[in-house]
mmCIF file of C-alpha atoms in Angstrom:
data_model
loop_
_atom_site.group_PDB
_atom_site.id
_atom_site.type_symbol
_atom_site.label_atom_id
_atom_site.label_comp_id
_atom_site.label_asym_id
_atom_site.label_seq_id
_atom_site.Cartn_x
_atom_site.Cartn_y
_atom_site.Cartn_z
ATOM 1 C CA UNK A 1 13.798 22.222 5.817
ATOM 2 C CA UNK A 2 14.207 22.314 2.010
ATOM 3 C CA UNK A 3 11.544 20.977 -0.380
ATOM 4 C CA UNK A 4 11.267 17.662 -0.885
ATOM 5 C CA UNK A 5 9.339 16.265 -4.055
ATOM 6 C CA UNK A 6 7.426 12.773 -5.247
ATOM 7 C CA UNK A 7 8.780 13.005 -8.831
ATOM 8 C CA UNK A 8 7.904 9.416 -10.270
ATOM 9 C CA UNK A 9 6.342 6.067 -9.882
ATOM 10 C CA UNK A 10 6.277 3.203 -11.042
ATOM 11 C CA UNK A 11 4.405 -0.208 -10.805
ATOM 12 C CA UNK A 12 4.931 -3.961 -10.990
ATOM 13 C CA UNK A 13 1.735 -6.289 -11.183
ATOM 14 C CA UNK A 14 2.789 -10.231 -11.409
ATOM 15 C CA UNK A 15 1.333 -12.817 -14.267
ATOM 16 C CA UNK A 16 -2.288 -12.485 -15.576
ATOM 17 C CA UNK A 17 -5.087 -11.563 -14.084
ATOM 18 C CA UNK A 18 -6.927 -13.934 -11.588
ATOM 19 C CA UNK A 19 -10.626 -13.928 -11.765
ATOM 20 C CA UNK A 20 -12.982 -14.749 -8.594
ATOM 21 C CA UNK A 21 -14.044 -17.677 -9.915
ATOM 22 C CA UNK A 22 -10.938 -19.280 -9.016
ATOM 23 C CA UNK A 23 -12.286 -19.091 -5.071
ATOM 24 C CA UNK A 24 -15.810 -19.398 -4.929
ATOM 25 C CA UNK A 25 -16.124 -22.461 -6.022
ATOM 26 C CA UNK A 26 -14.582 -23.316 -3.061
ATOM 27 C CA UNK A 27 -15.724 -20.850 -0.594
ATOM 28 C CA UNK A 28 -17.229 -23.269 2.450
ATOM 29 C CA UNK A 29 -18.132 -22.580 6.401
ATOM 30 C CA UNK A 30 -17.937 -18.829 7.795
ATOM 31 C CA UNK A 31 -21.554 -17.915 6.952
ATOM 32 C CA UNK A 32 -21.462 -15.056 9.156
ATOM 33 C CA UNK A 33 -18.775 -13.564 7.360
ATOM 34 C CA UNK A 34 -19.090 -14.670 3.507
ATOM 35 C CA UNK A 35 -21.752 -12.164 3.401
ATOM 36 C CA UNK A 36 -19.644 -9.816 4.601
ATOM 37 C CA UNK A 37 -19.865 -6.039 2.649
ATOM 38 C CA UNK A 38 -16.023 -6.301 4.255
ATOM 39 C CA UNK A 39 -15.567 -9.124 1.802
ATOM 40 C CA UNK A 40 -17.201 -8.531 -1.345
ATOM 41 C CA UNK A 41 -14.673 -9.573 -3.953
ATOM 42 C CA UNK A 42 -12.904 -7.521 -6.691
ATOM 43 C CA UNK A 43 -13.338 -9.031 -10.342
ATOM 44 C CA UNK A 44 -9.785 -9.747 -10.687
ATOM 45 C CA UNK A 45 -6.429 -9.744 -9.254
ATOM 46 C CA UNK A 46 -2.580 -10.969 -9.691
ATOM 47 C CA UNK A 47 -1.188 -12.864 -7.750
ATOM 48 C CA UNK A 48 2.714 -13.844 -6.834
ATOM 49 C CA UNK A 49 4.226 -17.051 -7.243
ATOM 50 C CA UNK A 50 5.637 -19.441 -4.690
ATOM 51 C CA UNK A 51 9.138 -18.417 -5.635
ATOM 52 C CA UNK A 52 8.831 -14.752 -6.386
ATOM 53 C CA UNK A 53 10.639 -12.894 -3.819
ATOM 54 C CA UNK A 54 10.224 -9.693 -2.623
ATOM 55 C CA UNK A 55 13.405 -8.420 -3.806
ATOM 56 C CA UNK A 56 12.261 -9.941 -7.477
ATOM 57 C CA UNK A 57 9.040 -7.685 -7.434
ATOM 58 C CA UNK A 58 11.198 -4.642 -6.262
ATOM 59 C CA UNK A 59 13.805 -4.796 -8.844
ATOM 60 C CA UNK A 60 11.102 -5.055 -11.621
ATOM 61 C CA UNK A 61 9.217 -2.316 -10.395
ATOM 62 C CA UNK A 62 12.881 -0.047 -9.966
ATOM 63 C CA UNK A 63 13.831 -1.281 -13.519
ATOM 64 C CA UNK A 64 10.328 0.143 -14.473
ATOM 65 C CA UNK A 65 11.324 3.676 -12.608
ATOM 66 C CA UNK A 66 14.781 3.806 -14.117
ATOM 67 C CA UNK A 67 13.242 4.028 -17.470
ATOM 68 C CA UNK A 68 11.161 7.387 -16.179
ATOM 69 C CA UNK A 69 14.134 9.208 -14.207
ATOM 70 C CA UNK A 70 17.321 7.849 -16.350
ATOM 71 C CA UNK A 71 19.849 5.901 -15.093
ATOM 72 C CA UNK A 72 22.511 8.648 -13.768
ATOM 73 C CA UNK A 73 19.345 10.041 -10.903
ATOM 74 C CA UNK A 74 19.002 6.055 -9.873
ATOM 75 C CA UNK A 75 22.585 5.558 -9.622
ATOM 76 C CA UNK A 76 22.679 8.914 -7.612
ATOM 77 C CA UNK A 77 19.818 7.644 -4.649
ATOM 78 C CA UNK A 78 21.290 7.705 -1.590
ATOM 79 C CA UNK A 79 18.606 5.812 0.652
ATOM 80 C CA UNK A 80 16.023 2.784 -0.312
ATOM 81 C CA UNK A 81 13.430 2.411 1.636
ATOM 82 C CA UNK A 82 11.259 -0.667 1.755
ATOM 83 C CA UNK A 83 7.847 -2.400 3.066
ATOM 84 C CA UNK A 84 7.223 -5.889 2.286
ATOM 85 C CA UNK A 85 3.955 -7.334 3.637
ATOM 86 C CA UNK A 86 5.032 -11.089 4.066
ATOM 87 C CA UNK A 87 9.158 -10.676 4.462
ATOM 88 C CA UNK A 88 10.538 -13.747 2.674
ATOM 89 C CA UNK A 89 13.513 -13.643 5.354
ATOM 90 C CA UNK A 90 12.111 -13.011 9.031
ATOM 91 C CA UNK A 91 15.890 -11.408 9.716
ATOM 92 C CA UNK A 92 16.096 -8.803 7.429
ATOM 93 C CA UNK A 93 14.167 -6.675 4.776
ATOM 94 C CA UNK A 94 14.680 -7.006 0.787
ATOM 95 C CA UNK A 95 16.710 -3.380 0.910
ATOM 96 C CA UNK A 96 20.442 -3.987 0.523
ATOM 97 C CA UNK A 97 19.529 -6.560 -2.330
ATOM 98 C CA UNK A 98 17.357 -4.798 -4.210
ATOM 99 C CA UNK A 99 20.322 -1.676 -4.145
ATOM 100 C CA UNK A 100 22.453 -3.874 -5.239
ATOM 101 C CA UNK A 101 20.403 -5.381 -7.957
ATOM 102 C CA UNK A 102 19.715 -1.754 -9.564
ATOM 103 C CA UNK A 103 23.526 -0.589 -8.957
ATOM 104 C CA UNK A 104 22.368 1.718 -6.074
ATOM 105 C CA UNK A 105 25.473 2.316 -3.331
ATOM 106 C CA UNK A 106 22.959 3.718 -0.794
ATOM 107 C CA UNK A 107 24.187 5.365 2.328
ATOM 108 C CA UNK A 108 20.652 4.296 4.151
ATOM 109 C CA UNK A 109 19.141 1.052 3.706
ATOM 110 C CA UNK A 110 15.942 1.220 5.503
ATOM 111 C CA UNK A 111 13.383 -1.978 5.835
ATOM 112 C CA UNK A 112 10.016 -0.170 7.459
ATOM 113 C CA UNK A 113 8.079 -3.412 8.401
ATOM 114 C CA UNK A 114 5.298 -1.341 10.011
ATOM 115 C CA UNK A 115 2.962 0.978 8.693
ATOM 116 C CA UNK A 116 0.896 -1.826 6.610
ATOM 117 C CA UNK A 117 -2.002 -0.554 4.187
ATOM 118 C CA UNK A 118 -0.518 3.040 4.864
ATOM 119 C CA UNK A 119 3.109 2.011 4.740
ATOM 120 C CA UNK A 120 3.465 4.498 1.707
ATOM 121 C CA UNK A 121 3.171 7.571 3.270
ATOM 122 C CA UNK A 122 5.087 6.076 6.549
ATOM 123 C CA UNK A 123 7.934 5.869 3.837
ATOM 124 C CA UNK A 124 7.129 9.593 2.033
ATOM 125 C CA UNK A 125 7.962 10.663 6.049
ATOM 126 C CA UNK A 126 10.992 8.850 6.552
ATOM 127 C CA UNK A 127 12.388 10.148 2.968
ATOM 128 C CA UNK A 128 11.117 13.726 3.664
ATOM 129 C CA UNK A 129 12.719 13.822 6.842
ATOM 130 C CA UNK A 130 15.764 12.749 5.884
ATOM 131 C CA UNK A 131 16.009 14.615 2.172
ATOM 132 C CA UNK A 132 14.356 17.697 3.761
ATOM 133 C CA UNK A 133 17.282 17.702 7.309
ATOM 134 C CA UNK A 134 19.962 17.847 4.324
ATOM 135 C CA UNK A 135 21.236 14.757 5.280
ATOM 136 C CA UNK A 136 20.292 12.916 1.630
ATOM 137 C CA UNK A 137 19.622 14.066 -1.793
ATOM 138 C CA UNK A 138 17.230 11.403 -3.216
ATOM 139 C CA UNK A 139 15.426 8.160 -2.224
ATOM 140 C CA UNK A 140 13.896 5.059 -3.227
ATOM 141 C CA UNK A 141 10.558 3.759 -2.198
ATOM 142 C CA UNK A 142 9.049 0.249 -2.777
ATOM 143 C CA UNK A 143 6.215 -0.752 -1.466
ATOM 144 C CA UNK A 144 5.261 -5.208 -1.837
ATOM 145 C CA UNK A 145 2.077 -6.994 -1.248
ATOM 146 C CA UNK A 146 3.281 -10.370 -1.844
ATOM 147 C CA UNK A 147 0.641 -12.525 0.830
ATOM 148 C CA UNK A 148 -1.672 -13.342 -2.236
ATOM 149 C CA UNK A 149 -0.811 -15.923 -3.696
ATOM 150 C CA UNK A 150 1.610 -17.295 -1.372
ATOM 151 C CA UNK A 151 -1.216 -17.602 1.576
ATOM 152 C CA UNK A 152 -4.514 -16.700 0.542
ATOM 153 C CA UNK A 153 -4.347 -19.811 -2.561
ATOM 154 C CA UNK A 154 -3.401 -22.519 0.218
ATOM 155 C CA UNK A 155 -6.181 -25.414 0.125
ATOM 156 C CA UNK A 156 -8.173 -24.217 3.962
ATOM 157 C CA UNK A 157 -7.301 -20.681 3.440
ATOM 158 C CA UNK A 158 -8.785 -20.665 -0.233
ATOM 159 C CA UNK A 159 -12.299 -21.534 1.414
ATOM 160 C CA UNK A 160 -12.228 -18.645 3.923
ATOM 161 C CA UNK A 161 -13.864 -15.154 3.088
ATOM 162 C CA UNK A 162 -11.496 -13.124 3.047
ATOM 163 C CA UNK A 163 -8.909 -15.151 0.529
ATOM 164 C CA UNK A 164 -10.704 -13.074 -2.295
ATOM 165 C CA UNK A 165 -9.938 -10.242 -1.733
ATOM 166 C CA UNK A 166 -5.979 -9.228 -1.853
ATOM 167 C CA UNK A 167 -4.093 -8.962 -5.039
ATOM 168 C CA UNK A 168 0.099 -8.789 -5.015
ATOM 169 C CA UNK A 169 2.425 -6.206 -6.493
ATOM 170 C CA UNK A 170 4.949 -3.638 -6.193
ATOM 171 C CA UNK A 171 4.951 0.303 -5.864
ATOM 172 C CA UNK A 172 8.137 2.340 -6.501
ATOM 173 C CA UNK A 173 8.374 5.879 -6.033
ATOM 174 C CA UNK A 174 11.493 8.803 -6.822
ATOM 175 C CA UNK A 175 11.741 11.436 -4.040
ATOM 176 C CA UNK A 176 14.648 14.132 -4.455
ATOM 177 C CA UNK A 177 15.372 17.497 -3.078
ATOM 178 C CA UNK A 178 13.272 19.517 -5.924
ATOM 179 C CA UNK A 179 10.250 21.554 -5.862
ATOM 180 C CA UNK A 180 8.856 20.279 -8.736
ATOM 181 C CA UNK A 181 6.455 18.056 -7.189
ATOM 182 C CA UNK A 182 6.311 19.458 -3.304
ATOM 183 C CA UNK A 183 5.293 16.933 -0.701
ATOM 184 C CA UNK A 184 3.305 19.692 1.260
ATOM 185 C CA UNK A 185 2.295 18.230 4.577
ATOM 186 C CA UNK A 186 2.206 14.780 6.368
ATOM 187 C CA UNK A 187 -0.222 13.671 9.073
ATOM 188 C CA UNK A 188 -0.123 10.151 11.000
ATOM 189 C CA UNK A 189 -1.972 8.939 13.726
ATOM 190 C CA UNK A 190 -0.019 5.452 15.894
ATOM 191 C CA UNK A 191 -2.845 3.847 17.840
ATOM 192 C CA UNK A 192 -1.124 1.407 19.748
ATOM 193 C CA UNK A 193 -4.285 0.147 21.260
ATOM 194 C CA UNK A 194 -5.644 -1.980 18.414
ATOM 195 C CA UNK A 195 -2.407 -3.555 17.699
ATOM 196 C CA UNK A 196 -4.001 -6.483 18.821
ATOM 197 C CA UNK A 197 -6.858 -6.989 16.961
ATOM 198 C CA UNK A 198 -5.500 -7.980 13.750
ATOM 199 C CA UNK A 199 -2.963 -10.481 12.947
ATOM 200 C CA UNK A 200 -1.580 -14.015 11.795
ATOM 201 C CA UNK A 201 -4.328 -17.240 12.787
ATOM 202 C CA UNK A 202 -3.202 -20.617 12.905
ATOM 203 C CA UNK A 203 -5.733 -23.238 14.368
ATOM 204 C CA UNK A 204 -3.765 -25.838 15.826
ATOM 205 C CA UNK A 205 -2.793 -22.898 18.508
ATOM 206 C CA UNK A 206 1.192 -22.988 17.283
ATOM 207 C CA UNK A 207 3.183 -19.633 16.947
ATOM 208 C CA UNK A 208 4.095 -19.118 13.214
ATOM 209 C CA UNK A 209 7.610 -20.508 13.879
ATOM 210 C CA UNK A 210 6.633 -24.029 15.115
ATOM 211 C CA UNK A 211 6.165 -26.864 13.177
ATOM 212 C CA UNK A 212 2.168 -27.918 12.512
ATOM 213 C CA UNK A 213 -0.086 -28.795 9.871
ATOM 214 C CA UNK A 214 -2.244 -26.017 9.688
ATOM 215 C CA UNK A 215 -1.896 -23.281 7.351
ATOM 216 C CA UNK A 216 -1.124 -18.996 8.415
ATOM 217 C CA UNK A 217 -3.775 -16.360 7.218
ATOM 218 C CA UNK A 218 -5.116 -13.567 8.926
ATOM 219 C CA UNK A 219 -8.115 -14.495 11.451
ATOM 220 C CA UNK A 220 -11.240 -12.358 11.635
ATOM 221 C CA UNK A 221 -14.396 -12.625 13.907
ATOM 222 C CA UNK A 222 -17.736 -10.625 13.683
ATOM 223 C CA UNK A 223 -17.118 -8.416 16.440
ATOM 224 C CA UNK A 224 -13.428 -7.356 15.155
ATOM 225 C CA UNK A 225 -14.852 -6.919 12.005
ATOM 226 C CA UNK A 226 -17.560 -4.403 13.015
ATOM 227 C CA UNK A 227 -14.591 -2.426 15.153
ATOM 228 C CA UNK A 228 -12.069 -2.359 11.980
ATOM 229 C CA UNK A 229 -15.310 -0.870 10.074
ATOM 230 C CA UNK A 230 -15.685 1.748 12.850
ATOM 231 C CA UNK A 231 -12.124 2.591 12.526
ATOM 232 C CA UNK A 232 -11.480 2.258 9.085
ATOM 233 C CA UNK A 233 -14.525 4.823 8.203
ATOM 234 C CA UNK A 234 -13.629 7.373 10.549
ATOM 235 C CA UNK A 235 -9.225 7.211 11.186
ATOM 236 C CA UNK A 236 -8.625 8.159 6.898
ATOM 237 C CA UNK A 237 -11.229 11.020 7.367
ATOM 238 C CA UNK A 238 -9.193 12.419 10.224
ATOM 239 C CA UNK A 239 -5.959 12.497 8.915
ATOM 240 C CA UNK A 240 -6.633 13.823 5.415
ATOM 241 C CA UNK A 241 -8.886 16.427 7.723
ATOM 242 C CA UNK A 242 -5.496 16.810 9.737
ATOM 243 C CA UNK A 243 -3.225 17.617 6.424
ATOM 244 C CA UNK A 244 -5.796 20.275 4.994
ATOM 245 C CA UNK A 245 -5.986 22.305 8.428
ATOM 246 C CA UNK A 246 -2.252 22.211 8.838
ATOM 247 C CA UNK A 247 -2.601 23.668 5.041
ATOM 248 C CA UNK A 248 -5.480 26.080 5.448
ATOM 249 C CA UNK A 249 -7.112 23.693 2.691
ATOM 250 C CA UNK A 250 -10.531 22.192 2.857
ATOM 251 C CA UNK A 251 -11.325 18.988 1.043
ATOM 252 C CA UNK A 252 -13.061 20.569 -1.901
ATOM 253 C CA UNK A 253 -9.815 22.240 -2.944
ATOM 254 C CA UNK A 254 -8.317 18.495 -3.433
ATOM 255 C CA UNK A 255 -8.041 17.312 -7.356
ATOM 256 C CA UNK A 256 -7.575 13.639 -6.068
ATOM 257 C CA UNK A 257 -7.831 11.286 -3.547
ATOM 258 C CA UNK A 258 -4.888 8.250 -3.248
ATOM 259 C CA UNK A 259 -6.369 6.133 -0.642
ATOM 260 C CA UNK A 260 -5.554 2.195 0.012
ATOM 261 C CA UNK A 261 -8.109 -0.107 -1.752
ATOM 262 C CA UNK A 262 -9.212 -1.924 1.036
ATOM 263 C CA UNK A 263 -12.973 -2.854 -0.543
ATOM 264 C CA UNK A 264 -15.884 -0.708 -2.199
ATOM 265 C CA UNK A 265 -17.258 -0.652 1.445
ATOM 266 C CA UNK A 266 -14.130 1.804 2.973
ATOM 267 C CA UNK A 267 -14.004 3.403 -0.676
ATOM 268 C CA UNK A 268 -17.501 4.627 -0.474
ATOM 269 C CA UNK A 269 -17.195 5.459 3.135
ATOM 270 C CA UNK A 270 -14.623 7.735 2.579
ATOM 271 C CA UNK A 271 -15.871 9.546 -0.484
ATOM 272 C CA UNK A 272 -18.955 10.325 1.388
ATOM 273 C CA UNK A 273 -17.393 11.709 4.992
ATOM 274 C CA UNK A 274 -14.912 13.706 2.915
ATOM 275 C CA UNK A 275 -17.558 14.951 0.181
ATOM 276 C CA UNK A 276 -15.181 13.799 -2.568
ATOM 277 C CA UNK A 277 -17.103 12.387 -5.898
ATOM 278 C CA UNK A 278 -15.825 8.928 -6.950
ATOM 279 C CA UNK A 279 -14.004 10.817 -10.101
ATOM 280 C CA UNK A 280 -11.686 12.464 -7.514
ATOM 281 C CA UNK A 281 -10.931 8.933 -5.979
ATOM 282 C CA UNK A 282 -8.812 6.765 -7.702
ATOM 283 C CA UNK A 283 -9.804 3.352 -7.575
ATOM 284 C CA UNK A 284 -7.913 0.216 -8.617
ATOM 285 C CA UNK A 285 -9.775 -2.460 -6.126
ATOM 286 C CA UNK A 286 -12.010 -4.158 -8.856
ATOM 287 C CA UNK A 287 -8.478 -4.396 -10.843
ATOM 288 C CA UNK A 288 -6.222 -5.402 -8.708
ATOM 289 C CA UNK A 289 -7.823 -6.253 -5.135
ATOM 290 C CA UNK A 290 -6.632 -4.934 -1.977
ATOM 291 C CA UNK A 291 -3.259 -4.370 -2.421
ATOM 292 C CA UNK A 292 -2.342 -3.223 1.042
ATOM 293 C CA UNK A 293 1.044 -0.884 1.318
ATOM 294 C CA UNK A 294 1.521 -1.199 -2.660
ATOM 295 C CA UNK A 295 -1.976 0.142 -3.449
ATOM 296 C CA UNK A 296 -1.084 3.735 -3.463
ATOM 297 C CA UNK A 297 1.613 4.164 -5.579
ATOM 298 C CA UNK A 298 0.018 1.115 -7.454
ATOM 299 C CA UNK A 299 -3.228 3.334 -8.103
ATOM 300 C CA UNK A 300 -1.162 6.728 -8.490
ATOM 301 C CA UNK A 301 1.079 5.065 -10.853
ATOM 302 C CA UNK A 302 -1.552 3.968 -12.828
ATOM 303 C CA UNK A 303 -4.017 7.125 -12.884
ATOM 304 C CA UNK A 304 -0.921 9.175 -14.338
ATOM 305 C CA UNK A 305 -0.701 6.809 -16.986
ATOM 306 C CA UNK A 306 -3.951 6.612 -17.749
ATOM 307 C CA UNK A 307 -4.018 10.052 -17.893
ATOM 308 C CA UNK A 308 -6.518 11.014 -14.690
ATOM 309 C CA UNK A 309 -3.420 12.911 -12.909
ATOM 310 C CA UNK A 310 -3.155 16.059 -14.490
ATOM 311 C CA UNK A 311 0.412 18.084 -13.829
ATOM 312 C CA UNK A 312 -0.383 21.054 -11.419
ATOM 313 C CA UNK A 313 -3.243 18.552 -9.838
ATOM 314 C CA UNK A 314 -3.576 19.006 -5.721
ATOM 315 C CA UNK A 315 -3.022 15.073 -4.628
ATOM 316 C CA UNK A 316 -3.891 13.502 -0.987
ATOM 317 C CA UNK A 317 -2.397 10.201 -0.215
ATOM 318 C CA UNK A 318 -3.744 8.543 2.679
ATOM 319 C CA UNK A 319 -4.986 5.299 4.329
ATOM 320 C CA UNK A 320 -5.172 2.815 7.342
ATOM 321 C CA UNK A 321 -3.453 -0.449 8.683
ATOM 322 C CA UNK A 322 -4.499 -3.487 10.097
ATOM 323 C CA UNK A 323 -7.228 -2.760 12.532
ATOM 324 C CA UNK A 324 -6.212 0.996 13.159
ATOM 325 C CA UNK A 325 -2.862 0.961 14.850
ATOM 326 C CA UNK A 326 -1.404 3.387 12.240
ATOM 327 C CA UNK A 327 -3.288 5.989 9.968
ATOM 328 C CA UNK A 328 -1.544 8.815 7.833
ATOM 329 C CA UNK A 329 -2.156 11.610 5.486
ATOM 330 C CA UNK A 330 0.308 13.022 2.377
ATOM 331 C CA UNK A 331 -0.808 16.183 0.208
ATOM 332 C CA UNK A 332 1.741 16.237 -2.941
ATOM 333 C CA UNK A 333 1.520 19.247 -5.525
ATOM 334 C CA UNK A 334 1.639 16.584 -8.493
ATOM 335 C CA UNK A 335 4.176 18.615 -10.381
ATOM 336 C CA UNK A 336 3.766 21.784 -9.650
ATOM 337 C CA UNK A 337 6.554 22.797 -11.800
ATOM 338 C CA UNK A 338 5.332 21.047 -15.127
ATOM 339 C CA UNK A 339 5.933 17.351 -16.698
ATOM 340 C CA UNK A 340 9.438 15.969 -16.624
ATOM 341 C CA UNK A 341 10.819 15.343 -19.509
#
């Protein structure tokens, strides 16, 4: 297979900033949980509007890229790839729209609705397969956590725990055939098992289709909790473990760490079992809240701007989704071959 590089990224984060004021004051009921380390709330986040589509978010985000790799390499992609948390159509994915919107006459048009808070590097392995087999040159990645503001601000979800904690926006990445910026090695891990144990709660009983008064958010319990802790500490571990053995690398010889953003809990967690110092692990979660899919080319995008990624730097993407069904790994040698110009 031929070399396959992350060249670019770029971010989208809607309106301003929301602080956490805006839900305790009506956080209510769910003792057992409000206290929660799980739930500890970010200072700020942004969140979507009502009307703010999935395809809106991606196009500002690719308009954002276009600006980094010039308008000739956009025009030149030949697949998008996308993951949108909460799909605005239940059909079909925001893909062939948003390649239309940026003038992109893709040849694949791929909407990944799995992969959730790790959905990134689920898309770095589609595009690396793909670019790397010879049968594309370049791809677009975008990456939306949209379920902010359009679920966790209704009135009975707004009381609940766990409505502080996500934040919306959009991730866009650049992969091309180039060893500039070598993707090195991906790891996943599909545990079908837990599938289960995370998903959509409605009260009144009625699947999400039906018509009913009560309003969609994700349900937790105390005991699922304490399993999606168990997993969540120990599934990232593995897989970044899994990446630097297929690399003969050992976690010391990592520059940074490009996890999901989850909460400080999983953060700290995974600093520890890895024995990687919080200035080798980017963190956007007091920013921006838990971003899901879009937190890590969210937090990438924004450490190279910031100036934390440093060309030549050793980089390992990773996270977890939902309760542990998928995990995966991504070590990227951030521009190996220098900054583009």
């Amino acid at each position: 297979m031929r070399a396959v590089s992350l060249l670019e990224l770029a971010s989208y984060l809607p309106g301003e900033p929301v602080g956490t004021e805006y839900f305790l004051e009506h956080q209510e009921g769910a003792a057992d949980l409000a206290g929660h380390t799980m739930f500890k709330a970010p200072r700020t986040r942004h969140q979507v509007s009502r009307d703010e589509t999935p395809a809106d978010m991606m196009e500002k985000a690719g308009l954002a890229l276009r600006d980094r790799i010039g308008d000739d390499a956009l025009r030149a992609v030949d697949v998008v790839i996308t993951n949108s948390l909460l799909p605005e159509v239940p059909f079909t994915g925001p893909g062939a729209e948003v390649a239309h919107r940026l003038g992109v006459k893709a040849d694949w048009v791929l909407d990944a609705h799995n992969g959730g808070c790790a959905s990134f590097v689920h898309l770095l392995r589609l595009a690396r397969a793909l670019i790397g087999s010879g049968q594309a040159r370049s791809a677009l990645l975008f990456n939306v956590q949209n379920s902010a503001g359009p679920v966790m601000t209704q009135p009975d979800v707004r009381r609940l725990p766990e409505a502080v904690i996500p934040g919306d926006g959009c991730g866009a990445a650049y992969v091309a055939a180039s060893d500039e910026s070598p993707i090195l090695g991906i790891e996943v891990a599909n545990h079908g098992e837990y599938t289960r144990d995370c998903g959509l709660a409605l009260h009144d009983g009625r699947k999400y289709w039906e018509a009913g008064a009560s309003q969609m958010h994700v349900g937790f319990t105390p005991d699922k909790v304490a399993d999606i802790v168990e997993r969540g500490n120990r599934l990232v571990p593995e897989v970044v473990n899994r990446v630097c053995e297929s690399l003969d690398l050992k976690t010391d010889d990592l520059d940074l760490l490009i996890t999901n953003q989850p909460n400080r809990m999983f953060l700290k967690q995974w600093q520890e079992r890895l024995s990687i110092g919080p200035d080798r692990h980017l963190d956007t979660f007091d920013r921006f809240g838990n971003l899901f899919g879009a937190a890590v080319p969210i937090t990438l995008d924004h450490g190279i701007r910031e100036g934390r990624v440093e060309d030549g730097s050793l980089l390992m993407l990773a996270g977890f989704a939902h309760a542990g069904d998928f995990a995966g790994a991504a070590a990227v040698h951030w521009r190996a071959g220098g900054a583009r110009g």
